[in-house]
Amino acid sequence: MYTFDIAQGTKADLYRDLIAAVDAITSGEPDAVANMANVAALIWEHVPGLNWSGFYRMVDSELVLGPFQGKAACIRIAIGKGVCGAAAATLETQRIEDVHAFPGHIACDAASQSELVVPILHHGKLLAVLDLDSPHLARFDAEDQAGMEAICALIAPRITP
Ligand code: SME
């Protein structure tokens, strides 16, 4: 097991340390599944207020469940469906304060109230999305979005199939 010293003070401290940990654990490792699994676990361990942390991968023309932490989840999501499918269709981060107000939200876990989904692109091609769920309304702010987008930019070349 790996242990990282990750500050829990400000979000700036948290994301500085989390990005460094993600870089350290994925650096030099070419296996996409191993890297996604460790990133999902690092986020789950160190980011408070989550009930799901993980990846959906682009496989052929749909999103398919990848490494994650949390309850067992829906396996396949069509592009354009739900929050994950919206991120895949628009190639833009979806930061949803209240998932119940999002048309077509897919409720894998009834506890989820807010969600952040970041598309992960490499050389312009969508590889996967990072999906974070929270049981709290409006759990994710612009700082969380920027931190998770930085993590996704960092790992994109390390999760290629
Ligand atoms: N809520 C997501 C589905 C995936 S689960 O949250 C793990 C969505 O609407 O796309």
mmCIF file of C-alpha atoms and ligand atoms in Angstrom:
data_model
loop_
_atom_site.group_PDB
_atom_site.id
_atom_site.type_symbol
_atom_site.label_atom_id
_atom_site.label_comp_id
_atom_site.label_asym_id
_atom_site.label_seq_id
_atom_site.Cartn_x
_atom_site.Cartn_y
_atom_site.Cartn_z
ATOM 1 C CA MET A 1 0.000 0.000 0.000
ATOM 2 C CA TYR A 2 1.117 3.546 -0.682
ATOM 3 C CA THR A 3 0.648 6.348 1.810
ATOM 4 C CA PHE A 4 0.729 9.966 0.718
ATOM 5 C CA ASP A 5 0.879 13.013 2.953
ATOM 6 C CA ILE A 6 -2.027 15.043 1.633
ATOM 7 C CA ALA A 7 -3.034 18.274 3.377
ATOM 8 C CA GLN A 8 -6.681 18.682 4.348
ATOM 9 C CA GLY A 9 -6.479 22.444 5.036
ATOM 10 C CA THR A 10 -7.556 24.599 2.133
ATOM 11 C CA LYS A 11 -8.651 23.157 -1.212
ATOM 12 C CA ALA A 12 -5.532 24.720 -2.720
ATOM 13 C CA ASP A 13 -3.425 22.635 -0.312
ATOM 14 C CA LEU A 14 -5.500 19.521 -0.965
ATOM 15 C CA TYR A 15 -5.271 19.728 -4.747
ATOM 16 C CA ARG A 16 -1.556 20.657 -4.736
ATOM 17 C CA ASP A 17 -0.786 17.506 -2.740
ATOM 18 C CA LEU A 18 -3.314 15.314 -4.535
ATOM 19 C CA ILE A 19 -1.972 16.272 -7.977
ATOM 20 C CA ALA A 20 1.563 15.524 -6.770
ATOM 21 C CA ALA A 21 0.436 12.113 -5.458
ATOM 22 C CA VAL A 22 -1.380 11.292 -8.701
ATOM 23 C CA ASP A 23 1.732 12.256 -10.650
ATOM 24 C CA ALA A 24 3.983 10.131 -8.434
ATOM 25 C CA ILE A 25 1.832 7.003 -8.536
ATOM 26 C CA THR A 26 1.105 7.055 -12.290
ATOM 27 C CA SER A 27 4.496 8.263 -13.498
ATOM 28 C CA GLY A 28 6.267 5.663 -15.617
ATOM 29 C CA GLU A 29 3.360 3.192 -15.391
ATOM 30 C CA PRO A 30 1.863 2.471 -18.820
ATOM 31 C CA ASP A 31 -1.089 0.339 -17.692
ATOM 32 C CA ALA A 32 -4.319 2.330 -18.030
ATOM 33 C CA VAL A 33 -6.390 0.170 -15.681
ATOM 34 C CA ALA A 34 -3.765 0.299 -12.927
ATOM 35 C CA ASN A 35 -3.489 4.075 -13.243
ATOM 36 C CA MET A 36 -7.250 4.675 -13.245
ATOM 37 C CA ALA A 37 -7.625 2.350 -10.241
ATOM 38 C CA ASN A 38 -5.004 4.194 -8.214
ATOM 39 C CA VAL A 39 -6.386 7.625 -9.119
ATOM 40 C CA ALA A 40 -9.939 6.582 -8.177
ATOM 41 C CA ALA A 41 -8.608 5.274 -4.854
ATOM 42 C CA LEU A 42 -6.505 8.383 -4.111
ATOM 43 C CA ILE A 43 -9.476 10.680 -4.755
ATOM 44 C CA TRP A 44 -11.769 8.457 -2.687
ATOM 45 C CA GLU A 45 -9.348 8.428 0.246
ATOM 46 C CA HIS A 46 -8.450 12.101 0.309
ATOM 47 C CA VAL A 47 -11.362 14.118 -1.078
ATOM 48 C CA PRO A 48 -14.102 14.415 1.556
ATOM 49 C CA GLY A 49 -17.847 14.165 0.921
ATOM 50 C CA LEU A 50 -17.941 11.606 -1.900
ATOM 51 C CA ASN A 51 -20.057 8.494 -2.339
ATOM 52 C CA TRP A 52 -18.531 7.442 -5.691
ATOM 53 C CA SER A 53 -15.232 8.084 -7.442
ATOM 54 C CA GLY A 54 -14.258 6.476 -10.703
ATOM 55 C CA PHE A 55 -14.002 6.258 -14.450
ATOM 56 C CA TYR A 56 -16.120 5.401 -17.444
ATOM 57 C CA ARG A 57 -14.057 4.546 -20.530
ATOM 58 C CA MET A 58 -14.928 5.135 -24.164
ATOM 59 C CA VAL A 59 -15.290 1.658 -25.652
ATOM 60 C CA ASP A 60 -16.430 1.614 -29.265
ATOM 61 C CA SER A 61 -19.151 4.259 -29.178
ATOM 62 C CA GLU A 62 -20.339 4.187 -25.564
ATOM 63 C CA LEU A 63 -19.098 4.718 -22.029
ATOM 64 C CA VAL A 64 -18.261 1.540 -20.123
ATOM 65 C CA LEU A 65 -17.608 1.311 -16.386
ATOM 66 C CA GLY A 66 -13.948 1.432 -15.393
ATOM 67 C CA PRO A 67 -12.019 1.342 -12.127
ATOM 68 C CA PHE A 68 -13.903 2.975 -9.256
ATOM 69 C CA GLN A 69 -14.535 3.170 -5.526
ATOM 70 C CA GLY A 70 -18.057 3.119 -4.119
ATOM 71 C CA LYS A 71 -21.189 1.082 -4.756
ATOM 72 C CA ALA A 72 -21.506 -1.150 -7.799
ATOM 73 C CA ALA A 73 -22.679 1.078 -10.654
ATOM 74 C CA CYS A 74 -24.396 1.032 -14.027
ATOM 75 C CA ILE A 75 -22.103 -0.533 -16.604
ATOM 76 C CA ARG A 76 -22.889 1.127 -19.939
ATOM 77 C CA ILE A 77 -23.895 4.742 -20.602
ATOM 78 C CA ALA A 78 -24.796 5.990 -24.070
ATOM 79 C CA ILE A 79 -23.198 9.219 -25.284
ATOM 80 C CA GLY A 80 -25.577 12.052 -24.437
ATOM 81 C CA LYS A 81 -27.296 10.149 -21.628
ATOM 82 C CA GLY A 82 -27.022 11.241 -18.004
ATOM 83 C CA VAL A 83 -24.331 13.515 -16.635
ATOM 84 C CA CYS A 84 -21.502 11.278 -17.834
ATOM 85 C CA GLY A 85 -22.981 11.040 -21.308
ATOM 86 C CA ALA A 86 -23.408 14.828 -21.408
ATOM 87 C CA ALA A 87 -19.719 15.308 -20.573
ATOM 88 C CA ALA A 88 -18.799 12.833 -23.312
ATOM 89 C CA ALA A 89 -21.092 14.492 -25.866
ATOM 90 C CA THR A 90 -20.044 18.086 -25.163
ATOM 91 C CA LEU A 91 -16.415 17.378 -24.162
ATOM 92 C CA GLU A 92 -17.021 19.860 -21.358
ATOM 93 C CA THR A 93 -16.934 19.342 -17.608
ATOM 94 C CA GLN A 94 -20.375 18.933 -16.066
ATOM 95 C CA ARG A 95 -20.641 20.404 -12.562
ATOM 96 C CA ILE A 96 -24.145 19.648 -11.334
ATOM 97 C CA GLU A 97 -25.285 21.160 -8.039
ATOM 98 C CA ASP A 98 -28.488 19.102 -7.852
ATOM 99 C CA VAL A 99 -28.609 15.932 -9.900
ATOM 100 C CA HIS A 100 -32.369 15.669 -9.450
ATOM 101 C CA ALA A 101 -32.732 18.861 -11.486
ATOM 102 C CA PHE A 102 -30.585 17.424 -14.324
ATOM 103 C CA PRO A 103 -32.739 15.979 -17.115
ATOM 104 C CA GLY A 104 -31.835 12.339 -17.675
ATOM 105 C CA HIS A 105 -29.580 11.950 -14.656
ATOM 106 C CA ILE A 106 -28.805 8.260 -14.136
ATOM 107 C CA ALA A 107 -29.224 7.413 -10.450
ATOM 108 C CA CYS A 108 -26.744 4.618 -9.806
ATOM 109 C CA ASP A 109 -26.832 5.412 -6.083
ATOM 110 C CA ALA A 110 -29.973 7.018 -4.637
ATOM 111 C CA ALA A 111 -27.756 8.883 -2.131
ATOM 112 C CA SER A 112 -26.159 11.037 -4.843
ATOM 113 C CA GLN A 113 -27.145 14.713 -4.762
ATOM 114 C CA SER A 114 -24.422 16.464 -6.757
ATOM 115 C CA GLU A 115 -21.945 15.345 -9.391
ATOM 116 C CA LEU A 116 -18.769 16.407 -11.200
ATOM 117 C CA VAL A 117 -17.835 14.742 -14.484
ATOM 118 C CA VAL A 118 -14.619 15.647 -16.333
ATOM 119 C CA PRO A 119 -13.951 14.421 -19.893
ATOM 120 C CA ILE A 120 -10.417 13.114 -20.431
ATOM 121 C CA LEU A 121 -9.002 13.804 -23.887
ATOM 122 C CA HIS A 122 -5.673 12.873 -25.417
ATOM 123 C CA HIS A 123 -4.655 14.305 -28.796
ATOM 124 C CA GLY A 124 -8.249 15.473 -29.188
ATOM 125 C CA LYS A 125 -9.722 12.004 -28.649
ATOM 126 C CA LEU A 126 -12.075 11.224 -25.756
ATOM 127 C CA LEU A 127 -10.564 8.404 -23.690
ATOM 128 C CA ALA A 128 -12.751 8.381 -20.597
ATOM 129 C CA VAL A 129 -14.588 10.526 -18.080
ATOM 130 C CA LEU A 130 -13.805 10.970 -14.404
ATOM 131 C CA ASP A 131 -17.057 10.807 -12.429
ATOM 132 C CA LEU A 132 -17.426 11.987 -8.828
ATOM 133 C CA ASP A 133 -20.693 11.758 -6.893
ATOM 134 C CA SER A 134 -21.555 13.338 -3.561
ATOM 135 C CA PRO A 135 -24.413 12.823 -1.116
ATOM 136 C CA HIS A 136 -24.323 16.602 -0.475
ATOM 137 C CA LEU A 137 -26.031 19.227 -2.630
ATOM 138 C CA ALA A 138 -23.597 21.559 -4.450
ATOM 139 C CA ARG A 139 -20.582 19.654 -3.083
ATOM 140 C CA PHE A 140 -18.303 20.712 -5.967
ATOM 141 C CA ASP A 141 -17.147 24.278 -6.607
ATOM 142 C CA ALA A 142 -14.895 25.873 -9.216
ATOM 143 C CA GLU A 143 -11.799 24.929 -7.228
ATOM 144 C CA ASP A 144 -12.805 21.261 -7.231
ATOM 145 C CA GLN A 145 -13.472 21.484 -10.946
ATOM 146 C CA ALA A 146 -10.073 23.078 -11.641
ATOM 147 C CA GLY A 147 -8.309 20.522 -9.425
ATOM 148 C CA MET A 148 -9.986 17.543 -11.058
ATOM 149 C CA GLU A 149 -9.420 18.970 -14.547
ATOM 150 C CA ALA A 150 -5.707 19.285 -13.714
ATOM 151 C CA ILE A 151 -5.662 15.655 -12.567
ATOM 152 C CA CYS A 152 -7.383 14.555 -15.778
ATOM 153 C CA ALA A 153 -4.959 16.532 -17.971
ATOM 154 C CA LEU A 154 -2.058 14.936 -16.117
ATOM 155 C CA ILE A 155 -3.258 11.348 -16.451
ATOM 156 C CA ALA A 156 -4.631 11.525 -20.008
ATOM 157 C CA PRO A 157 -1.388 10.271 -21.645
ATOM 158 C CA ARG A 158 -1.137 7.595 -18.931
ATOM 159 C CA ILE A 159 -4.551 5.998 -19.479
ATOM 160 C CA THR A 160 -4.395 5.398 -23.206
ATOM 161 C CA PRO A 161 -5.722 1.948 -24.177
HETATM 162 N N1 SME B 1 -24.930 9.585 -12.371
HETATM 163 C C1 SME B 1 -24.212 9.243 -13.567
HETATM 164 C C2 SME B 1 -24.138 7.759 -13.776
HETATM 165 C C3 SME B 1 -22.922 7.122 -13.209
HETATM 166 S S1 SME B 1 -22.983 6.903 -11.557
HETATM 167 O O1 SME B 1 -23.164 8.211 -10.880
HETATM 168 C C4 SME B 1 -21.652 6.151 -10.957
HETATM 169 C C5 SME B 1 -24.854 9.916 -14.784
HETATM 170 O O2 SME B 1 -25.929 10.503 -14.680
HETATM 171 O O3 SME B 1 -24.262 9.850 -15.844
#
